[in-house]
Short mmCIF file of C-alpha atoms in Angstrom, two decimals:
data_model
loop_
_atom_site.label_atom_id
_atom_site.label_comp_id
_atom_site.label_asym_id
_atom_site.label_seq_id
_atom_site.Cartn_x
_atom_site.Cartn_y
_atom_site.Cartn_z
CA MET T 406 6.47 -30.79 -93.02
CA VAL T 407 8.89 -29.19 -90.58
CA ASP T 408 8.13 -25.62 -91.65
CA ALA T 409 4.40 -26.29 -91.37
CA ASP T 410 4.93 -27.89 -87.95
CA ARG T 411 3.19 -31.04 -89.17
CA ILE T 412 5.81 -33.73 -88.65
CA PRO T 413 4.43 -37.32 -88.49
CA HIS T 414 5.52 -39.32 -85.46
CA ALA T 415 6.90 -42.08 -87.73
CA ILE T 416 8.53 -41.46 -91.16
CA LEU T 417 9.99 -44.06 -93.52
CA PHE T 418 12.64 -43.11 -96.09
CA SER T 419 12.78 -46.04 -98.51
CA GLY T 420 14.46 -46.82 -101.81
CA PRO T 421 17.43 -48.66 -103.28
CA ALA T 422 20.79 -48.71 -101.51
CA GLY T 423 23.29 -46.08 -102.54
CA VAL T 424 20.98 -43.14 -103.37
CA GLY T 425 21.61 -40.96 -100.29
CA LYS T 426 18.65 -41.78 -98.01
CA MET T 427 20.69 -41.73 -94.85
CA MET T 428 22.34 -38.45 -95.75
CA MET T 429 18.88 -36.95 -96.26
CA ALA T 430 17.66 -38.44 -92.95
CA ARG T 431 20.57 -36.87 -91.06
CA ALA T 432 19.96 -33.53 -92.81
CA PHE T 433 16.26 -33.75 -91.94
CA ALA T 434 17.04 -34.42 -88.27
CA GLN T 435 19.46 -31.50 -88.17
CA TYR T 436 16.80 -29.25 -89.76
CA VAL T 437 14.21 -30.31 -87.19
CA HIS T 438 16.61 -29.38 -84.35
CA CYS T 439 18.07 -26.22 -85.96
CA SER T 440 17.20 -23.04 -84.06
CA SER T 441 17.99 -20.69 -87.02
CA ARG T 442 16.65 -22.36 -90.17
CA ASN T 443 17.43 -20.46 -93.37
CA ALA T 444 15.44 -20.90 -96.60
CA GLY T 445 14.89 -24.61 -96.16
CA GLU T 446 18.41 -25.37 -94.87
CA PRO T 447 19.78 -25.78 -91.34
CA CYS T 448 22.01 -22.86 -90.42
CA GLY T 449 25.01 -25.04 -89.59
CA ILE T 450 26.24 -22.71 -86.84
CA CYS T 451 23.72 -22.87 -83.99
CA PRO T 452 24.64 -25.13 -81.01
CA SER T 453 22.28 -27.85 -82.22
CA CYS T 454 23.70 -27.85 -85.75
CA ARG T 455 27.26 -27.97 -84.44
CA GLN T 456 26.35 -30.99 -82.32
CA HIS T 457 24.79 -32.69 -85.37
CA LEU T 458 27.87 -32.03 -87.45
CA ALA T 459 29.96 -33.58 -84.68
CA ASN T 460 27.51 -36.54 -84.42
CA SER T 461 26.92 -35.75 -80.74
CA ASN T 462 23.43 -34.20 -80.53
CA PRO T 463 21.80 -35.61 -77.39
CA ASP T 464 18.30 -35.50 -78.94
CA LEU T 465 19.30 -37.68 -81.90
CA HIS T 466 19.47 -41.40 -81.14
CA PHE T 467 20.90 -43.72 -83.79
CA ILE T 468 19.67 -47.31 -83.95
CA TYR T 469 21.23 -49.84 -86.33
CA PRO T 470 21.75 -53.59 -86.69
CA VAL T 471 24.57 -55.13 -84.71
CA VAL T 472 25.96 -58.60 -83.97
CA LYS T 473 25.63 -60.32 -80.64
CA LYS T 474 29.14 -61.70 -80.04
CA LYS T 475 29.64 -61.98 -76.26
CA LEU T 476 26.93 -59.48 -75.35
CA LYS T 477 23.70 -61.04 -74.18
CA ALA T 478 21.57 -58.01 -74.96
CA PRO T 479 23.49 -55.80 -77.43
CA LEU T 480 22.55 -52.18 -78.08
CA SER T 481 23.58 -49.84 -80.85
CA THR T 482 25.54 -47.76 -78.38
CA ASP T 483 27.81 -50.75 -77.72
CA TYR T 484 29.22 -50.11 -81.21
CA ILE T 485 29.19 -46.35 -81.16
CA GLU T 486 32.85 -45.93 -82.22
CA GLU T 487 32.34 -48.21 -85.24
CA TRP T 488 29.18 -46.28 -86.05
CA ARG T 489 30.89 -42.89 -85.97
CA LYS T 490 33.60 -44.24 -88.25
CA MET T 491 30.89 -45.57 -90.60
CA ILE T 492 28.92 -42.35 -91.01
CA ALA T 493 32.10 -40.32 -91.33
CA GLU T 494 33.70 -42.54 -94.02
CA GLU T 495 30.62 -44.05 -95.71
CA PRO T 496 27.81 -41.43 -95.66
CA PHE T 497 26.00 -43.34 -98.42
CA MET T 498 25.98 -46.33 -96.00
CA ARG T 499 27.38 -49.41 -97.69
CA ARG T 500 26.10 -52.40 -95.75
CA ASP T 501 29.17 -54.50 -96.52
CA ARG T 502 31.35 -51.75 -95.01
CA TRP T 503 29.26 -51.92 -91.84
CA LEU T 504 29.70 -55.69 -91.72
CA ALA T 505 33.46 -55.23 -91.95
CA LEU T 506 33.49 -52.65 -89.15
CA LEU T 507 31.48 -55.01 -86.99
CA ASP T 508 33.79 -57.88 -87.87
CA ALA T 509 30.55 -59.79 -88.37
CA GLY T 510 31.97 -62.78 -90.22
CA ASN T 511 29.00 -65.03 -91.13
CA SER T 512 26.76 -63.43 -88.51
CA GLN T 513 23.67 -61.53 -89.67
CA PRO T 514 23.42 -58.09 -87.97
CA ILE T 515 20.11 -57.70 -86.19
CA ILE T 516 18.23 -55.02 -84.28
CA TYR T 517 17.60 -56.96 -81.09
CA VAL T 518 14.65 -56.66 -78.71
CA SER T 519 16.97 -55.05 -76.17
CA GLU T 520 16.98 -52.01 -78.49
CA ALA T 521 13.17 -51.74 -78.41
CA GLU T 522 13.29 -52.08 -74.59
CA GLU T 523 15.80 -49.20 -74.48
CA ILE T 524 13.53 -47.06 -76.64
CA ALA T 525 10.60 -47.83 -74.34
CA ARG T 526 12.75 -46.71 -71.41
CA THR T 527 14.07 -43.47 -72.89
CA ALA T 528 11.17 -42.29 -75.08
CA PRO T 529 9.04 -41.07 -72.15
CA LEU T 530 11.90 -38.88 -70.94
CA SER T 531 12.01 -35.22 -71.99
CA SER T 532 14.31 -34.12 -74.77
CA PHE T 533 17.49 -32.33 -73.75
CA ALA T 534 17.63 -29.10 -75.69
CA SER T 535 15.14 -29.34 -78.58
CA ARG T 536 11.42 -29.69 -78.90
CA TYR T 537 11.76 -33.19 -80.42
CA LYS T 538 13.92 -36.18 -79.76
CA ILE T 539 14.48 -38.29 -82.83
CA TYR T 540 15.17 -42.02 -83.10
CA LEU T 541 16.87 -42.54 -86.47
CA ILE T 542 16.65 -46.28 -87.33
CA TRP T 543 18.93 -47.47 -90.10
CA LEU T 544 17.74 -50.69 -91.79
CA PRO T 545 14.61 -51.31 -89.71
CA GLU T 546 14.05 -54.46 -91.80
CA ALA T 547 16.82 -55.98 -89.66
CA MET T 548 14.53 -55.98 -86.62
CA ASN T 549 13.64 -59.50 -85.50
CA PRO T 550 9.92 -60.17 -84.97
CA GLU T 551 10.08 -59.64 -81.24
CA THR T 552 11.73 -56.25 -81.70
CA ALA T 553 9.27 -55.19 -84.41
CA ASN T 554 6.24 -56.10 -82.28
CA LYS T 555 7.60 -54.24 -79.31
CA LEU T 556 8.31 -51.16 -81.43
CA LEU T 557 4.77 -51.43 -82.87
CA LYS T 558 3.31 -50.94 -79.40
CA ILE T 559 5.35 -47.76 -79.05
CA LEU T 560 4.25 -46.48 -82.46
CA GLU T 561 0.61 -47.12 -81.58
CA GLU T 562 0.83 -44.76 -78.61
CA PRO T 563 3.55 -42.23 -79.53
CA TRP T 564 4.79 -39.40 -77.37
CA ASP T 565 4.19 -35.88 -78.66
CA ASP T 566 7.87 -34.95 -78.55
CA THR T 567 9.20 -38.10 -80.24
CA ILE T 568 9.86 -38.75 -83.93
CA PHE T 569 10.80 -42.13 -85.40
CA LEU T 570 12.74 -41.78 -88.65
CA MET T 571 13.43 -45.04 -90.45
CA VAL T 572 15.79 -45.55 -93.39
CA SER T 573 15.12 -48.75 -95.31
CA ASN T 574 16.56 -50.52 -98.36
CA ASN T 575 13.89 -53.24 -98.27
CA PRO T 576 10.64 -51.84 -96.79
CA GLU T 577 8.76 -54.93 -97.97
CA LYS T 578 10.55 -56.89 -95.25
CA LEU T 579 9.15 -54.67 -92.52
CA LEU T 580 6.34 -55.96 -90.33
CA PRO T 581 3.22 -54.78 -92.25
CA THR T 582 1.68 -53.23 -89.17
CA VAL T 583 4.85 -51.18 -88.55
CA TYR T 584 5.00 -50.15 -92.23
CA SER T 585 1.36 -49.01 -92.21
CA ARG T 586 2.02 -46.63 -89.30
CA THR T 587 4.67 -44.63 -91.13
CA GLN T 588 4.53 -41.70 -93.51
CA ARG T 589 6.40 -43.13 -96.52
CA ILE T 590 8.77 -41.10 -98.66
CA LEU T 591 10.22 -42.95 -101.65
CA PHE T 592 13.73 -42.19 -102.86
CA ARG T 593 14.36 -43.09 -106.48
CA PRO T 594 17.66 -44.05 -108.12
CA LEU T 595 19.99 -41.13 -108.88
CA GLU T 596 19.80 -39.62 -112.32
CA PRO T 597 22.88 -40.41 -114.49
CA GLN T 598 23.84 -36.72 -114.47
CA GLN T 599 23.72 -36.60 -110.68
CA LEU T 600 25.76 -39.75 -110.35
CA GLU T 601 28.31 -38.54 -112.90
CA LYS T 602 28.76 -35.32 -110.95
CA ILE T 603 29.37 -37.26 -107.70
CA LEU T 604 31.94 -39.52 -109.40
CA ILE T 605 33.81 -36.56 -110.83
CA LEU T 606 33.72 -34.19 -107.86
CA GLN T 607 33.83 -36.64 -104.93
CA ARG T 608 35.64 -39.68 -106.39
CA GLY T 609 38.00 -37.96 -108.83
CA VAL T 610 36.89 -40.07 -111.82
CA GLU T 611 37.71 -38.81 -115.31
CA LYS T 612 34.66 -37.41 -117.12
CA GLY T 613 34.59 -39.99 -119.92
CA ILE T 614 34.79 -42.90 -117.51
CA ALA T 615 32.30 -41.29 -115.12
CA GLU T 616 29.82 -40.78 -117.95
CA ARG T 617 29.88 -44.49 -118.95
CA ILE T 618 29.79 -45.79 -115.39
CA SER T 619 26.90 -43.50 -114.38
CA ARG T 620 24.87 -44.71 -117.38
CA ILE T 621 25.16 -48.41 -116.41
CA SER T 622 25.00 -48.06 -112.62
CA GLU T 623 21.19 -48.09 -112.32
CA GLY T 624 21.30 -44.90 -110.26
CA SER T 625 23.30 -46.48 -107.42
CA LEU T 626 26.59 -45.06 -106.19
CA PHE T 627 27.44 -48.49 -104.79
CA LYS T 628 27.19 -50.16 -108.17
CA ALA T 629 29.23 -47.32 -109.68
CA GLU T 630 31.96 -47.89 -107.11
CA ASP T 631 31.85 -51.64 -107.77
CA LEU T 632 32.25 -51.02 -111.49
CA MET T 633 35.30 -48.87 -110.77
CA GLN T 634 36.81 -51.88 -108.97
CA ALA T 635 35.74 -54.53 -111.46
CA ASP T 636 38.93 -56.47 -110.91
CA GLY T 637 37.72 -57.35 -107.39
CA GLU T 638 34.52 -58.89 -106.13
CA THR T 639 32.40 -57.93 -109.15
CA GLU T 640 34.76 -59.64 -111.57
CA GLU T 641 34.78 -62.73 -109.35
CA SER T 642 31.00 -62.80 -109.45
CA ALA T 643 31.04 -62.37 -113.20
CA GLU T 644 33.44 -65.28 -113.59
CA TRP T 645 31.27 -67.48 -111.39
CA PHE T 646 28.18 -66.56 -113.41
CA ARG T 647 29.87 -67.34 -116.69
CA THR T 648 31.21 -70.68 -115.44
CA ILE T 649 27.87 -71.70 -113.96
CA MET T 650 26.00 -71.00 -117.19
CA ARG T 651 28.53 -72.75 -119.37
CA SER T 652 28.72 -75.78 -117.06
CA ALA T 653 24.93 -75.95 -116.74
CA TYR T 654 24.47 -75.89 -120.50
CA ALA T 655 27.09 -78.62 -120.90
CA ARG T 656 25.62 -80.48 -117.87
CA LYS T 657 28.96 -80.77 -116.14
CA MET T 658 27.53 -81.77 -112.77
CA LYS T 659 30.90 -82.42 -111.18
CA ARG T 660 32.03 -78.87 -111.98
CA LEU T 661 28.77 -77.45 -110.66
CA LEU T 662 29.26 -79.35 -107.44
CA GLN T 663 32.73 -77.88 -107.15
CA LEU T 664 31.36 -74.40 -107.73
CA SER T 665 28.72 -74.83 -105.01
CA ASP T 666 31.54 -75.62 -102.54
CA GLU T 667 33.79 -72.86 -103.78
CA ILE T 668 31.10 -70.15 -103.57
CA ALA T 669 29.66 -71.38 -100.25
CA ASP T 670 33.14 -71.23 -98.66
CA LYS T 671 33.11 -67.43 -99.14
CA GLY T 672 30.51 -66.98 -96.37
CA ARG T 673 26.81 -66.16 -96.36
CA GLU T 674 27.03 -62.42 -96.99
CA ARG T 675 29.31 -62.90 -100.00
CA VAL T 676 27.02 -65.64 -101.37
CA LEU T 677 24.01 -63.35 -101.06
CA ARG T 678 25.76 -60.60 -102.95
CA PHE T 679 26.64 -63.04 -105.72
CA LEU T 680 23.04 -64.29 -105.98
CA ASN T 681 21.85 -60.73 -106.30
CA TYR T 682 24.44 -60.22 -109.06
CA GLY T 683 23.33 -63.41 -110.82
CA ALA T 684 19.64 -62.37 -110.87
CA MET T 685 20.65 -59.00 -112.27
CA MET T 686 22.74 -60.62 -115.02
CA VAL T 687 19.82 -62.85 -116.08
CA ARG T 688 17.69 -59.75 -116.51
CA GLU T 689 20.39 -57.80 -118.29
CA ASN T 690 21.03 -60.61 -120.78
CA TYR T 691 17.32 -60.88 -121.49
CA ILE T 692 17.14 -57.13 -122.14
CA TYR T 693 20.26 -57.34 -124.30
CA ASN T 694 18.27 -59.27 -126.90
CA LEU T 695 16.22 -56.13 -127.54
CA ARG T 696 19.33 -54.48 -129.04
CA GLN T 697 18.67 -51.21 -127.20
CA PRO T 698 22.03 -50.27 -125.59
CA LEU T 699 20.55 -47.51 -123.42
CA LEU T 700 18.39 -50.07 -121.63
CA ASN T 701 21.34 -52.17 -120.55
CA ALA T 702 23.56 -51.71 -117.48
CA MET T 703 26.58 -53.89 -118.08
CA THR T 704 30.32 -53.46 -118.03
CA LEU T 705 32.33 -54.00 -121.20
CA SER T 706 33.38 -57.53 -120.17
CA GLU T 707 29.79 -58.41 -119.21
CA GLU T 708 28.59 -57.11 -122.54
CA GLN T 709 31.18 -59.18 -124.38
CA PHE T 710 29.84 -62.32 -122.70
CA ALA T 711 26.27 -61.25 -123.48
CA THR T 712 26.95 -61.19 -127.20
CA ARG T 713 27.18 -64.99 -127.08
CA PHE T 714 25.13 -65.85 -124.05
CA ALA T 715 22.07 -63.54 -124.33
CA PRO T 716 20.31 -65.64 -127.05
CA PHE T 717 19.99 -68.46 -124.48
CA ILE T 718 17.85 -66.20 -122.25
CA ASN T 719 14.33 -65.94 -123.64
CA HIS T 720 10.69 -65.59 -122.69
CA LYS T 721 10.47 -69.31 -121.86
CA ASN T 722 13.22 -69.38 -119.21
CA VAL T 723 13.96 -65.84 -118.00
CA GLU T 724 11.48 -65.96 -115.14
CA GLY T 725 12.60 -69.41 -114.09
CA LEU T 726 16.28 -68.53 -114.12
CA ALA T 727 15.87 -65.24 -112.27
CA GLY T 728 13.53 -66.96 -109.82
CA GLU T 729 16.16 -69.58 -108.99
CA PHE T 730 18.62 -66.89 -107.92
CA THR T 731 15.92 -65.14 -105.83
CA ARG T 732 14.77 -68.39 -104.23
CA ALA T 733 18.29 -69.38 -103.31
CA SER T 734 18.94 -65.95 -101.84
CA ASN T 735 15.82 -66.11 -99.64
CA GLU T 736 16.66 -69.60 -98.41
CA ILE T 737 20.30 -68.82 -97.59
CA ALA T 738 19.26 -65.58 -95.85
CA ARG T 739 17.14 -67.77 -93.59
CA ASN T 740 20.22 -69.87 -92.68
CA ALA T 741 19.70 -72.77 -95.07
CA ASN T 742 22.85 -74.72 -95.96
CA ALA T 743 24.49 -72.73 -98.76
CA ARG T 744 26.17 -75.70 -100.45
CA ILE T 745 22.93 -77.67 -100.73
CA VAL T 746 20.89 -74.65 -101.88
CA LEU T 747 23.48 -73.60 -104.48
CA PHE T 748 23.82 -77.08 -105.95
CA ASP T 749 20.08 -77.48 -106.09
CA MET T 750 19.88 -74.14 -107.91
CA PHE T 751 22.58 -75.22 -110.41
CA ILE T 752 20.67 -78.44 -111.17
CA ASN T 753 17.55 -76.43 -111.90
CA ILE T 754 19.51 -74.05 -114.10
CA THR T 755 20.62 -77.00 -116.29
CA ARG T 756 16.92 -77.60 -117.01
CA TYR T 757 16.04 -73.96 -117.75
CA ILE T 758 19.10 -73.04 -119.82
CA ARG T 759 18.17 -75.34 -122.71
CA LEU T 760 14.61 -74.04 -123.06
CA GLN T 761 14.25 -72.33 -126.44
#
């Protein structure tokens, strides 16, 4: 697109988290601004490239979700130091790392309408040194409706020298009218061989371990990293899942009530990550019944539990069980009371788990 001088005014890079979309977006922006492109690569030495490598190019504007705190109308630039630390240390862009840098607590980071107003103010201005100015929006699905509608008006009447480049993990959550005005480029999960190479060369993982982890990581570097730290959050989620299923089958309602309190006390973001893990484990245990190891993506401890638990997941209850985790996640993401939602989910699981 760049070489043919046919760059759309709005581009959407979408795909699962942990596959390198943001790295590609930054490389794309650098290539657009490079004054000495070489065989499909930015030169890396022209003034524009040097500014990109230093994260200081004046024609590249980063936009990303932030928390309000004491600021009435927060902008991305209010958190520029945290952002520079993020892209330097986490180029694959782990959302939980960004939450930690923001010190978000239970707050949900949002792209506020003040950001769209700032775009409307700066977009008509001429670029500094390049032909194009680029607004690189990370996680546009975090725009609230007011922000999305204001951005839509800008996308409907774009400026010739302005490119909007969006990087999304969940494009289905974008306002449909915004989504329809973008040129979509889908990023697929990494191939096991690619992921294995990253783990060996960039993370220093032994080849044998890297080979196993890359096979069960579903093409996501984030899941691979979580598997390498299975004694932390992932193991906690696994223990919760095992206890919930055992207690639900035995109909130990008191224990399920205790679990709803225990998990809810961890905070909304942690609860959402657990619910995503639970939905995945329901699917993995259903697939385990097919006895095709290459189709499964489980750790050794998860697989050991599956040898006994998988027979209880069948065609009669798999959709219901997975749906409960998804429903709970959607409700808690919309600020429903986590304790009530979780306990309600556990009650429903007691009904599904005995279906044979």
